[in-house]
Amino acid sequence: MMMNSRRIVTTFILVLTIIDTSFGFDYRQAVEKSLLFFEAQRSGKLPETQRVKWRGDSGLHDGYQQNVNLVGGYYDAGDHVKFGLPMAYSVTMLSWGAIEYGKSMMELNQMGHALNAIKWGADYFIKVHSQPNVLWGQVGDGDSDHYCWERAEDMTTPRTAYKLDIEHPGSDLAGETAAAMAAAAIAFRPYNSSYSDLLLVHAKQIFWFADRFRGLFTDSIPSAKGFYTSSGYSDELLWAATWLYRATKDDSYLKYVVDNAASLGGTGWAVKEFSWDNKYAGVQILLSKVLMDGDAGAYTATLKQYQAKADYFACACHQKNAGYNAPLTPGGLLYLHEWNNMQYASSAAFLLAVYSDYLSAAKSVLKCPDANVQPQELLVFAKSQADYILGKNPKSMSYMVGYGQNYPIHVHHRGASIASISVLHSVVGCVQGFDAWYRRPEANPNIVHGGLVGGPDKNDNFEDDRSNYEQTEPTLSGTAPLVGLFSKLHSINSHYAAGPAPTKDQTSSYSNAKDTAKAYEKPDRTERKLTYAVAFFSVGSPVEFFHTITNSWTVGRIAYYRHKVIIKNKSEKPITDLKLEIENLSGALWGLSPTHNKNIYELPEWVKVIKPGSECSFVYVQGGPQAKVSVQSYH
């Protein structure tokens, strides 16, 4: 039965708590923009739901020369090659983020976009696995592609496809693809079990192929060697088996990583890097979770060896490893490679955040040579890397394109640097692109939101120049870990850092090199955070509201507040089709969907029913007085 709304008659229950907290970045916006980058990198026929409007359909005949459909997938970076290894790694990381921090993504209304990003890659992997022992590992040639500067929609370069098979193995690429499909299967399990099952079928076959026919993929696809040279395949075999164990709980995969722990380097390699090329630290931390969860059984001794190496990685990043630490820039950024270093920092930060959670769940601490480290300290360090990326660095520069007010505008990205096909309808030729667009001093006409560029050098210096591809080119493998990392940081203690993106004046400055040792500590700038709860009861309505101000901060002279409203069904019957009227709303809102009627909002798609005694919530941020919330209608 449809009920008419009644104005809320309020009773107040007031609780006031003052808590000091450090200034936070807008991680919500960072998550949103990270996922937009994957839409900007799509190859193939774009869906009607495409949000990055400056892109168009491209690569619609990929694979046709080889009589196989290889349409889809992602372009790797600022070019138009579809490299299988970093693409698969990116899908693994997207999936891992959704697995660990899906609840936060749902509260952010980003879970659907995250799953779409995973599926765009996973659907492509289904295509490239055209036979049990065949895996198409690359479309396009890096050398010929780099001779041209043109939009993906105008491509004139060869779209040669390269495959792996029994005679041309590639255990690293195949192993990572198996891991990606296994991780994606876990991410999709709660939402689409049949699709999850299909991904596992492919993952198992690809892993068998990778393990049975061993070899480096760059020996079989030499054209990839100049762009993604693999250091080995042993880590990917362990990585794939570990993800398959997590996806299936089939003990044979756990036995595999134990039996091959020494021969494949899992308990031998102590590393300071986690990346598209080196998965050892990821394997070691995933298997540490198995140990700490109490599921090791007869494999306890070997899994303890894996955890010892996981601890080495975490201690090295946290600078507590008896001098054998991961290098840092003066500004506090992990610095491992000259070329596109940010991707290594983002991967490490995500992994440390995950390990922090695993240690916390086990009520354990990280035992480093220099000191015992609490899980929260690992998370603080991971946060320091995220905040450096978003602008807390000596340049006050956001290295995520489109975030904040100061970010790279001469990004080394073909599609972003040339006017959109929807604006400039004529074809931009191979050489014409260099003359008319690559060398122009103006900012890129399109913003490739969410792209993590290569970032600064070892001294925190950065040159925003389109030709400086080592520093200004964004990559899939750089942005992918950030989706999960920012989702985690957004959810810390249920206190969300929302509101306007920080300006230069809000980011901490670095006055001299002496500050660098404390770069990962809590920022000096603090604010007062309020927890202010008010309960609203409406006469004749089954709904009860609890309105809370959970955070406040000041930008200029304006005070902003983060409001959380809990909606509780106090009746004995389920409520459906609940519609709320929200008046005096001047800021952003999350957790409700707008209707066609002014000021009227409804529950999101995944909240179809509020059961008796159950509750859901939404959040909004604005300056000045709080909004007025009332029930408009319900069933």
CSV table of N, CA and C in Angstrom, one decimal, residues 218-368:
chain,number,residue,atom,x,y,z
A,218,THR,N,58.3,-13.4,-23.4
A,218,THR,CA,59.1,-12.5,-24.3
A,218,THR,C,60.0,-13.3,-25.2
A,219,ASP,N,60.2,-14.6,-24.9
A,219,ASP,CA,60.9,-15.5,-25.9
A,219,ASP,C,60.0,-15.9,-27.0
A,220,SER,N,58.7,-15.9,-26.7
A,220,SER,CA,57.7,-16.3,-27.7
A,220,SER,C,57.1,-15.1,-28.4
A,221,ILE,N,57.1,-13.9,-27.7
A,221,ILE,CA,56.6,-12.7,-28.3
A,221,ILE,C,57.7,-11.6,-28.2
A,222,PRO,N,58.7,-11.7,-29.0
A,222,PRO,CA,59.9,-10.8,-28.9
A,222,PRO,C,59.6,-9.4,-28.9
A,223,SER,N,58.5,-9.0,-29.6
A,223,SER,CA,58.2,-7.6,-29.8
A,223,SER,C,57.8,-6.9,-28.4
A,224,ALA,N,57.5,-7.7,-27.4
A,224,ALA,CA,57.2,-7.2,-26.1
A,224,ALA,C,58.4,-6.9,-25.3
A,225,LYS,N,59.6,-7.4,-25.7
A,225,LYS,CA,60.8,-7.4,-24.9
A,225,LYS,C,61.2,-6.0,-24.6
A,226,GLY,N,61.1,-5.1,-25.5
A,226,GLY,CA,61.5,-3.7,-25.3
A,226,GLY,C,60.6,-2.9,-24.4
A,227,PHE,N,59.4,-3.4,-24.1
A,227,PHE,CA,58.4,-2.7,-23.3
A,227,PHE,C,58.1,-3.3,-22.0
A,228,TYR,N,58.0,-4.6,-21.9
A,228,TYR,CA,57.7,-5.4,-20.7
A,228,TYR,C,58.5,-6.6,-20.7
A,229,THR,N,59.8,-6.4,-20.3
A,229,THR,CA,60.7,-7.5,-20.2
A,229,THR,C,60.5,-8.3,-18.9
A,230,SER,N,60.1,-9.5,-19.0
A,230,SER,CA,59.8,-10.3,-17.8
A,230,SER,C,61.1,-10.8,-17.1
A,231,SER,N,61.2,-10.7,-15.8
A,231,SER,CA,62.4,-11.2,-15.1
A,231,SER,C,62.3,-12.7,-14.8
A,232,GLY,N,61.2,-13.4,-15.1
A,232,GLY,CA,61.0,-14.8,-14.8
A,232,GLY,C,59.5,-15.1,-14.7
A,233,TYR,N,59.3,-16.4,-14.6
A,233,TYR,CA,57.9,-16.9,-14.5
A,233,TYR,C,57.5,-17.6,-13.3
A,234,SER,N,58.5,-17.9,-12.4
A,234,SER,CA,58.3,-18.7,-11.2
A,234,SER,C,57.3,-18.0,-10.3
A,235,ASP,N,57.4,-16.7,-10.1
A,235,ASP,CA,56.5,-16.0,-9.2
A,235,ASP,C,55.1,-16.0,-9.7
A,236,GLU,N,54.9,-16.0,-11.1
A,236,GLU,CA,53.5,-16.0,-11.6
A,236,GLU,C,52.9,-17.4,-11.4
A,237,LEU,N,53.7,-18.4,-11.5
A,237,LEU,CA,53.1,-19.8,-11.3
A,237,LEU,C,52.6,-19.9,-9.8
A,238,LEU,N,53.4,-19.4,-8.9
A,238,LEU,CA,53.0,-19.4,-7.5
A,238,LEU,C,51.8,-18.5,-7.3
A,239,TRP,N,51.8,-17.4,-7.9
A,239,TRP,CA,50.7,-16.3,-7.8
A,239,TRP,C,49.4,-16.9,-8.3
A,240,ALA,N,49.4,-17.6,-9.5
A,240,ALA,CA,48.2,-18.2,-10.0
A,240,ALA,C,47.7,-19.3,-9.1
A,241,ALA,N,48.6,-20.1,-8.6
A,241,ALA,CA,48.1,-21.2,-7.8
A,241,ALA,C,47.5,-20.7,-6.5
A,242,THR,N,48.1,-19.6,-6.0
A,242,THR,CA,47.6,-19.0,-4.7
A,242,THR,C,46.2,-18.5,-4.9
A,243,TRP,N,46.0,-17.8,-6.0
A,243,TRP,CA,44.7,-17.2,-6.3
A,243,TRP,C,43.7,-18.3,-6.6
A,244,LEU,N,44.1,-19.4,-7.2
A,244,LEU,CA,43.2,-20.5,-7.5
A,244,LEU,C,42.8,-21.2,-6.2
A,245,TYR,N,43.7,-21.3,-5.2
A,245,TYR,CA,43.4,-21.8,-3.9
A,245,TYR,C,42.4,-21.0,-3.2
A,246,ARG,N,42.6,-19.7,-3.3
A,246,ARG,CA,41.6,-18.8,-2.6
A,246,ARG,C,40.3,-18.8,-3.3
A,247,ALA,N,40.2,-19.0,-4.6
A,247,ALA,CA,39.0,-19.0,-5.3
A,247,ALA,C,38.2,-20.4,-5.2
A,248,THR,N,39.0,-21.5,-5.0
A,248,THR,CA,38.3,-22.8,-5.0
A,248,THR,C,38.4,-23.5,-3.7
A,249,LYS,N,39.4,-23.1,-2.9
A,249,LYS,CA,39.7,-23.9,-1.6
A,249,LYS,C,40.1,-25.3,-1.9
A,250,ASP,N,40.5,-25.6,-3.1
A,250,ASP,CA,41.0,-26.9,-3.5
A,250,ASP,C,42.4,-27.0,-3.0
A,251,ASP,N,42.6,-28.0,-2.1
A,251,ASP,CA,43.9,-28.2,-1.4
A,251,ASP,C,45.1,-28.4,-2.3
A,252,SER,N,44.8,-28.9,-3.5
A,252,SER,CA,45.9,-29.3,-4.4
A,252,SER,C,46.7,-28.0,-4.8
A,253,TYR,N,46.0,-26.8,-4.9
A,253,TYR,CA,46.7,-25.6,-5.2
A,253,TYR,C,47.6,-25.1,-4.0
A,254,LEU,N,47.1,-25.3,-2.8
A,254,LEU,CA,47.9,-25.0,-1.7
A,254,LEU,C,49.1,-25.9,-1.6
A,255,LYS,N,48.9,-27.2,-1.9
A,255,LYS,CA,50.0,-28.2,-1.9
A,255,LYS,C,51.0,-27.8,-3.0
A,256,TYR,N,50.6,-27.2,-4.1
A,256,TYR,CA,51.5,-26.8,-5.2
A,256,TYR,C,52.4,-25.7,-4.7
A,257,VAL,N,51.9,-24.7,-4.0
A,257,VAL,CA,52.8,-23.6,-3.5
A,257,VAL,C,53.7,-24.1,-2.4
A,258,VAL,N,53.3,-25.1,-1.7
A,258,VAL,CA,54.2,-25.6,-0.7
A,258,VAL,C,55.3,-26.5,-1.3
A,259,ASP,N,54.8,-27.4,-2.2
A,259,ASP,CA,55.8,-28.3,-2.8
A,259,ASP,C,56.8,-27.6,-3.6
A,260,ASN,N,56.4,-26.5,-4.2
A,260,ASN,CA,57.3,-25.7,-5.1
A,260,ASN,C,57.9,-24.4,-4.5
A,261,ALA,N,57.7,-24.4,-3.1
A,261,ALA,CA,58.1,-23.2,-2.4
A,261,ALA,C,59.6,-22.8,-2.7
A,262,ALA,N,60.4,-23.8,-2.6
A,262,ALA,CA,61.9,-23.6,-2.8
A,262,ALA,C,62.3,-23.5,-4.2
A,263,SER,N,61.8,-24.5,-5.0
A,263,SER,CA,62.2,-24.5,-6.5
A,263,SER,C,61.7,-23.3,-7.3
A,264,LEU,N,60.6,-22.7,-6.9
A,264,LEU,CA,60.1,-21.5,-7.6
A,264,LEU,C,60.4,-20.2,-6.9
A,265,GLY,N,61.1,-20.3,-5.8
A,265,GLY,CA,61.6,-19.1,-5.1
A,265,GLY,C,60.7,-18.5,-4.1
A,266,GLY,N,59.5,-19.1,-3.8
A,266,GLY,CA,58.6,-18.5,-2.9
A,266,GLY,C,59.1,-18.2,-1.5
A,267,THR,N,59.9,-19.2,-1.0
A,267,THR,CA,60.4,-19.0,0.3
A,267,THR,C,61.9,-18.6,0.3
A,268,GLY,N,62.4,-18.4,-0.9
A,268,GLY,CA,63.8,-18.0,-1.1
A,268,GLY,C,64.0,-16.5,-1.4
A,269,TRP,N,63.1,-16.0,-2.2
A,269,TRP,CA,63.2,-14.6,-2.6
A,269,TRP,C,62.7,-13.6,-1.5
A,270,ALA,N,63.5,-12.7,-1.1
A,270,ALA,CA,63.1,-11.6,-0.2
A,270,ALA,C,63.2,-10.3,-1.0
A,271,VAL,N,62.1,-9.7,-1.2
A,271,VAL,CA,62.0,-8.6,-2.2
A,271,VAL,C,61.5,-7.3,-1.6
A,272,LYS,N,61.8,-6.2,-2.3
A,272,LYS,CA,61.4,-4.9,-1.9
A,272,LYS,C,60.4,-4.3,-2.9
A,273,GLU,N,60.0,-5.1,-3.9
A,273,GLU,CA,59.2,-4.6,-5.0
A,273,GLU,C,58.0,-5.5,-5.2
A,274,PHE,N,56.8,-4.9,-5.5
A,274,PHE,CA,55.7,-5.7,-5.9
A,274,PHE,C,55.1,-5.0,-7.1
A,275,SER,N,55.0,-5.7,-8.3
A,275,SER,CA,54.6,-5.0,-9.5
A,275,SER,C,54.1,-6.0,-10.5
A,276,TRP,N,53.8,-5.5,-11.7
A,276,TRP,CA,53.4,-6.4,-12.9
A,276,TRP,C,54.4,-7.4,-13.2
A,277,ASP,N,55.7,-7.2,-12.8
A,277,ASP,CA,56.8,-8.2,-13.1
A,277,ASP,C,57.1,-9.1,-12.0
A,278,ASN,N,57.0,-8.6,-10.7
A,278,ASN,CA,57.4,-9.3,-9.6
A,278,ASN,C,56.3,-9.5,-8.6
A,279,LYS,N,55.8,-10.7,-8.5
A,279,LYS,CA,54.6,-11.0,-7.6
A,279,LYS,C,55.0,-11.7,-6.3
A,280,TYR,N,56.3,-11.9,-6.0
A,280,TYR,CA,56.6,-12.7,-4.8
A,280,TYR,C,56.0,-12.1,-3.5
A,281,ALA,N,56.1,-10.8,-3.4
A,281,ALA,CA,55.6,-10.2,-2.1
A,281,ALA,C,54.0,-10.5,-2.0
A,282,GLY,N,53.3,-10.4,-3.1
A,282,GLY,CA,51.9,-10.7,-3.1
A,282,GLY,C,51.6,-12.1,-2.7
A,283,VAL,N,52.4,-13.0,-3.3
A,283,VAL,CA,52.2,-14.4,-2.9
A,283,VAL,C,52.4,-14.6,-1.5
A,284,GLN,N,53.5,-14.1,-1.0
A,284,GLN,CA,53.9,-14.2,0.4
A,284,GLN,C,52.9,-13.7,1.4
A,285,ILE,N,52.3,-12.6,1.1
A,285,ILE,CA,51.3,-12.0,1.9
A,285,ILE,C,50.0,-12.7,1.9
A,286,LEU,N,49.6,-13.2,0.7
A,286,LEU,CA,48.4,-14.0,0.6
A,286,LEU,C,48.5,-15.3,1.4
A,287,LEU,N,49.6,-15.9,1.3
A,287,LEU,CA,49.8,-17.2,2.0
A,287,LEU,C,50.0,-16.9,3.5
A,288,SER,N,50.5,-15.7,3.9
A,288,SER,CA,50.5,-15.4,5.3
A,288,SER,C,49.1,-15.3,5.9
A,289,LYS,N,48.2,-14.9,5.1
A,289,LYS,CA,46.8,-14.9,5.5
A,289,LYS,C,46.3,-16.3,5.8
A,290,VAL,N,46.6,-17.2,4.9
A,290,VAL,CA,46.2,-18.6,5.1
A,290,VAL,C,46.7,-19.1,6.5
A,291,LEU,N,48.0,-18.8,6.7
A,291,LEU,CA,48.6,-19.2,8.0
A,291,LEU,C,47.9,-18.5,9.2
A,292,MET,N,47.7,-17.2,9.1
A,292,MET,CA,47.2,-16.5,10.3
A,292,MET,C,45.7,-16.8,10.5
A,293,ASP,N,45.0,-17.3,9.4
A,293,ASP,CA,43.6,-17.7,9.5
A,293,ASP,C,43.5,-19.1,10.2
A,294,GLY,N,44.6,-19.8,10.4
A,294,GLY,CA,44.6,-21.1,11.0
A,294,GLY,C,44.3,-22.2,10.0
A,295,ASP,N,44.5,-21.9,8.7
A,295,ASP,CA,44.1,-22.9,7.7
A,295,ASP,C,45.4,-23.6,7.1
A,296,ALA,N,46.5,-23.5,7.7
A,296,ALA,CA,47.7,-24.0,7.2
A,296,ALA,C,47.8,-25.5,7.3
A,297,GLY,N,47.4,-26.1,8.4
A,297,GLY,CA,47.4,-27.5,8.7
A,297,GLY,C,48.8,-28.0,8.6
A,298,ALA,N,49.0,-29.1,7.8
A,298,ALA,CA,50.3,-29.7,7.7
A,298,ALA,C,51.3,-28.9,7.0
A,299,TYR,N,50.8,-27.8,6.4
A,299,TYR,CA,51.7,-26.9,5.6
A,299,TYR,C,52.3,-25.7,6.5
A,300,THR,N,52.0,-25.7,7.8
A,300,THR,CA,52.4,-24.6,8.6
A,300,THR,C,53.8,-24.2,8.5
A,301,ALA,N,54.7,-25.2,8.6
A,301,ALA,CA,56.1,-24.8,8.6
A,301,ALA,C,56.5,-24.1,7.3
A,302,THR,N,56.1,-24.5,6.2
A,302,THR,CA,56.4,-23.8,4.9
A,302,THR,C,55.8,-22.5,4.8
A,303,LEU,N,54.5,-22.4,5.3
A,303,LEU,CA,53.8,-21.1,5.2
A,303,LEU,C,54.5,-20.1,6.2
A,304,LYS,N,55.1,-20.5,7.2
A,304,LYS,CA,55.8,-19.6,8.1
A,304,LYS,C,57.0,-19.0,7.4
A,305,GLN,N,57.6,-19.9,6.5
A,305,GLN,CA,58.7,-19.4,5.7
A,305,GLN,C,58.3,-18.3,4.7
A,306,TYR,N,57.1,-18.5,4.1
A,306,TYR,CA,56.5,-17.5,3.3
A,306,TYR,C,56.3,-16.2,4.0
A,307,GLN,N,55.7,-16.3,5.2
A,307,GLN,CA,55.5,-15.1,6.0
A,307,GLN,C,56.7,-14.4,6.4
A,308,ALA,N,57.8,-15.1,6.6
A,308,ALA,CA,59.1,-14.4,6.9
A,308,ALA,C,59.5,-13.5,5.8
A,309,LYS,N,59.2,-14.0,4.6
A,309,LYS,CA,59.6,-13.1,3.4
A,309,LYS,C,58.6,-12.0,3.2
A,310,ALA,N,57.3,-12.2,3.6
A,310,ALA,CA,56.3,-11.2,3.6
A,310,ALA,C,56.7,-10.1,4.5
A,311,ASP,N,57.2,-10.5,5.7
A,311,ASP,CA,57.6,-9.5,6.7
A,311,ASP,C,58.8,-8.7,6.2
A,312,TYR,N,59.7,-9.4,5.5
A,312,TYR,CA,60.9,-8.7,5.0
A,312,TYR,C,60.4,-7.5,4.1
A,313,PHE,N,59.5,-7.8,3.2
A,313,PHE,CA,58.9,-6.7,2.3
A,313,PHE,C,58.3,-5.6,3.0
A,314,ALA,N,57.5,-5.9,4.0
A,314,ALA,CA,56.8,-4.9,4.8
A,314,ALA,C,57.8,-4.1,5.6
A,315,CYS,N,58.7,-4.7,6.2
A,315,CYS,CA,59.8,-4.0,7.0
A,315,CYS,C,60.6,-3.1,6.2
A,316,ALA,N,61.0,-3.6,5.0
A,316,ALA,CA,61.8,-2.8,4.1
A,316,ALA,C,61.1,-1.6,3.6
A,317,CYS,N,59.8,-1.7,3.3
A,317,CYS,CA,59.0,-0.5,2.9
A,317,CYS,C,58.9,0.5,4.1
A,318,HIS,N,58.7,-0.1,5.3
A,318,HIS,CA,58.5,0.7,6.5
A,318,HIS,C,59.8,1.2,7.1
A,319,GLN,N,60.9,1.0,6.4
A,319,GLN,CA,62.3,1.5,6.9
A,319,GLN,C,62.7,0.9,8.2
A,320,LYS,N,62.3,-0.3,8.5
A,320,LYS,CA,62.7,-0.9,9.8
A,320,LYS,C,63.4,-2.3,9.6
A,321,ASN,N,64.2,-2.3,8.5
A,321,ASN,CA,64.7,-3.6,8.0
A,321,ASN,C,66.2,-3.7,8.2
A,322,ALA,N,66.8,-3.1,9.3
A,322,ALA,CA,68.2,-3.2,9.6
A,322,ALA,C,69.0,-2.7,8.4
A,323,GLY,N,68.6,-1.6,7.8
A,323,GLY,CA,69.4,-1.0,6.7
A,323,GLY,C,69.0,-1.5,5.4
A,324,TYR,N,68.4,-2.7,5.3
A,324,TYR,CA,68.0,-3.2,3.9
A,324,TYR,C,66.6,-2.7,3.6
A,325,ASN,N,66.5,-1.4,3.4
A,325,ASN,CA,65.2,-0.8,3.2
A,325,ASN,C,64.9,-0.5,1.8
A,326,ALA,N,63.7,-0.3,1.4
A,326,ALA,CA,63.3,0.2,0.1
A,326,ALA,C,63.7,1.7,0.0
A,327,PRO,N,64.2,2.1,-1.1
A,327,PRO,CA,64.6,3.6,-1.2
A,327,PRO,C,63.4,4.5,-1.1
A,328,LEU,N,63.7,5.7,-0.5
A,328,LEU,CA,62.6,6.7,-0.5
A,328,LEU,C,63.2,8.0,-1.1
A,329,THR,N,62.4,8.8,-1.7
A,329,THR,CA,62.8,10.1,-2.2
A,329,THR,C,62.9,11.0,-0.9
A,330,PRO,N,63.5,12.2,-1.0
A,330,PRO,CA,63.5,13.1,0.1
A,330,PRO,C,62.1,13.5,0.6
A,331,GLY,N,61.1,13.4,-0.3
A,331,GLY,CA,59.7,13.7,0.1
A,331,GLY,C,59.0,12.5,0.7
A,332,GLY,N,59.6,11.4,0.7
A,332,GLY,CA,59.0,10.2,1.3
A,332,GLY,C,58.3,9.2,0.4
A,333,LEU,N,58.5,9.3,-0.9
A,333,LEU,CA,57.9,8.4,-1.9
A,333,LEU,C,58.8,7.2,-2.1
A,334,LEU,N,58.3,6.0,-2.0
A,334,LEU,CA,59.0,4.8,-2.4
A,334,LEU,C,59.6,5.0,-3.8
A,335,TYR,N,60.9,4.8,-4.0
A,335,TYR,CA,61.5,5.0,-5.3
A,335,TYR,C,62.3,3.8,-5.7
A,336,LEU,N,61.8,3.0,-6.7
A,336,LEU,CA,62.4,1.8,-7.1
A,336,LEU,C,62.9,1.8,-8.5
A,337,HIS,N,62.3,2.6,-9.4
A,337,HIS,CA,62.7,2.6,-10.8
A,337,HIS,C,62.6,4.0,-11.4
A,338,GLU,N,63.5,4.3,-12.3
A,338,GLU,CA,63.5,5.7,-12.9
A,338,GLU,C,62.3,5.8,-13.8
A,339,TRP,N,62.0,4.8,-14.5
A,339,TRP,CA,60.9,4.9,-15.5
A,339,TRP,C,59.6,4.5,-14.8
A,340,ASN,N,58.6,5.5,-14.8
A,340,ASN,CA,57.3,5.3,-14.3
A,340,ASN,C,57.3,4.6,-12.9
A,341,ASN,N,58.0,5.3,-12.0
A,341,ASN,CA,58.1,4.8,-10.6
A,341,ASN,C,56.8,4.7,-9.9
A,342,MET,N,55.9,5.6,-10.1
A,342,MET,CA,54.6,5.7,-9.3
A,342,MET,C,53.9,4.4,-9.3
A,343,GLN,N,53.9,3.6,-10.4
A,343,GLN,CA,53.2,2.3,-10.4
A,343,GLN,C,53.7,1.4,-9.3
A,344,TYR,N,55.0,1.5,-9.0
A,344,TYR,CA,55.6,0.6,-8.0
A,344,TYR,C,55.2,1.1,-6.6
A,345,ALA,N,55.1,2.4,-6.4
A,345,ALA,CA,54.7,2.9,-5.1
A,345,ALA,C,53.2,2.6,-4.9
A,346,SER,N,52.4,2.7,-5.9
A,346,SER,CA,50.9,2.4,-5.7
A,346,SER,C,50.7,0.9,-5.4
A,347,SER,N,51.4,0.1,-6.1
A,347,SER,CA,51.3,-1.4,-5.8
A,347,SER,C,51.7,-1.7,-4.4
A,348,ALA,N,52.9,-1.2,-4.0
A,348,ALA,CA,53.4,-1.4,-2.6
A,348,ALA,C,52.4,-0.9,-1.6
A,349,ALA,N,51.9,0.3,-1.8
A,349,ALA,CA,51.0,0.9,-0.8
A,349,ALA,C,49.7,0.0,-0.6
A,350,PHE,N,49.2,-0.4,-1.7
A,350,PHE,CA,48.0,-1.3,-1.6
A,350,PHE,C,48.3,-2.6,-0.9
A,351,LEU,N,49.5,-3.2,-1.2
A,351,LEU,CA,49.8,-4.4,-0.6
A,351,LEU,C,50.0,-4.3,0.9
A,352,LEU,N,50.6,-3.1,1.3
A,352,LEU,CA,50.8,-2.9,2.8
A,352,LEU,C,49.5,-2.7,3.5
A,353,ALA,N,48.6,-2.0,2.8
A,353,ALA,CA,47.3,-1.8,3.4
A,353,ALA,C,46.6,-3.1,3.7
A,354,VAL,N,46.7,-4.0,2.7
A,354,VAL,CA,46.1,-5.4,2.8
A,354,VAL,C,46.7,-6.1,3.9
A,355,TYR,N,48.1,-6.1,4.0
A,355,TYR,CA,48.8,-6.8,5.0
A,355,TYR,C,48.5,-6.3,6.4
A,356,SER,N,48.3,-5.0,6.5
A,356,SER,CA,47.9,-4.4,7.7
A,356,SER,C,46.6,-5.0,8.2
A,357,ASP,N,45.6,-5.1,7.3
A,357,ASP,CA,44.3,-5.7,7.6
A,357,ASP,C,44.5,-7.2,8.1
A,358,TYR,N,45.3,-7.9,7.4
A,358,TYR,CA,45.5,-9.3,7.7
A,358,TYR,C,46.1,-9.5,9.1
A,359,LEU,N,47.1,-8.6,9.4
A,359,LEU,CA,47.7,-8.7,10.7
A,359,LEU,C,46.7,-8.2,11.8
A,360,SER,N,46.0,-7.2,11.5
A,360,SER,CA,45.0,-6.8,12.5
A,360,SER,C,43.9,-7.8,12.8
A,361,ALA,N,43.5,-8.5,11.8
A,361,ALA,CA,42.5,-9.6,12.0
A,361,ALA,C,43.0,-10.7,12.8
A,362,ALA,N,44.3,-11.0,12.7
A,362,ALA,CA,44.9,-12.0,13.4
A,362,ALA,C,45.5,-11.6,14.8
A,363,LYS,N,45.2,-10.3,15.1
A,363,LYS,CA,45.7,-9.7,16.4
A,363,LYS,C,47.2,-9.9,16.5
A,364,SER,N,47.9,-9.6,15.4
A,364,SER,CA,49.3,-9.9,15.3
A,364,SER,C,50.1,-8.6,15.0
A,365,VAL,N,51.4,-8.6,15.2
A,365,VAL,CA,52.2,-7.4,14.9
A,365,VAL,C,53.3,-7.9,13.9
A,366,LEU,N,53.8,-6.9,13.2
A,366,LEU,CA,54.9,-7.1,12.2
A,366,LEU,C,56.2,-7.0,13.0
A,367,LYS,N,57.0,-8.1,13.0
A,367,LYS,CA,58.3,-8.2,13.7
A,367,LYS,C,59.4,-7.8,12.8
A,368,CYS,N,59.9,-6.6,12.9
A,368,CYS,CA,61.0,-6.2,12.0
A,368,CYS,C,62.3,-6.2,12.8
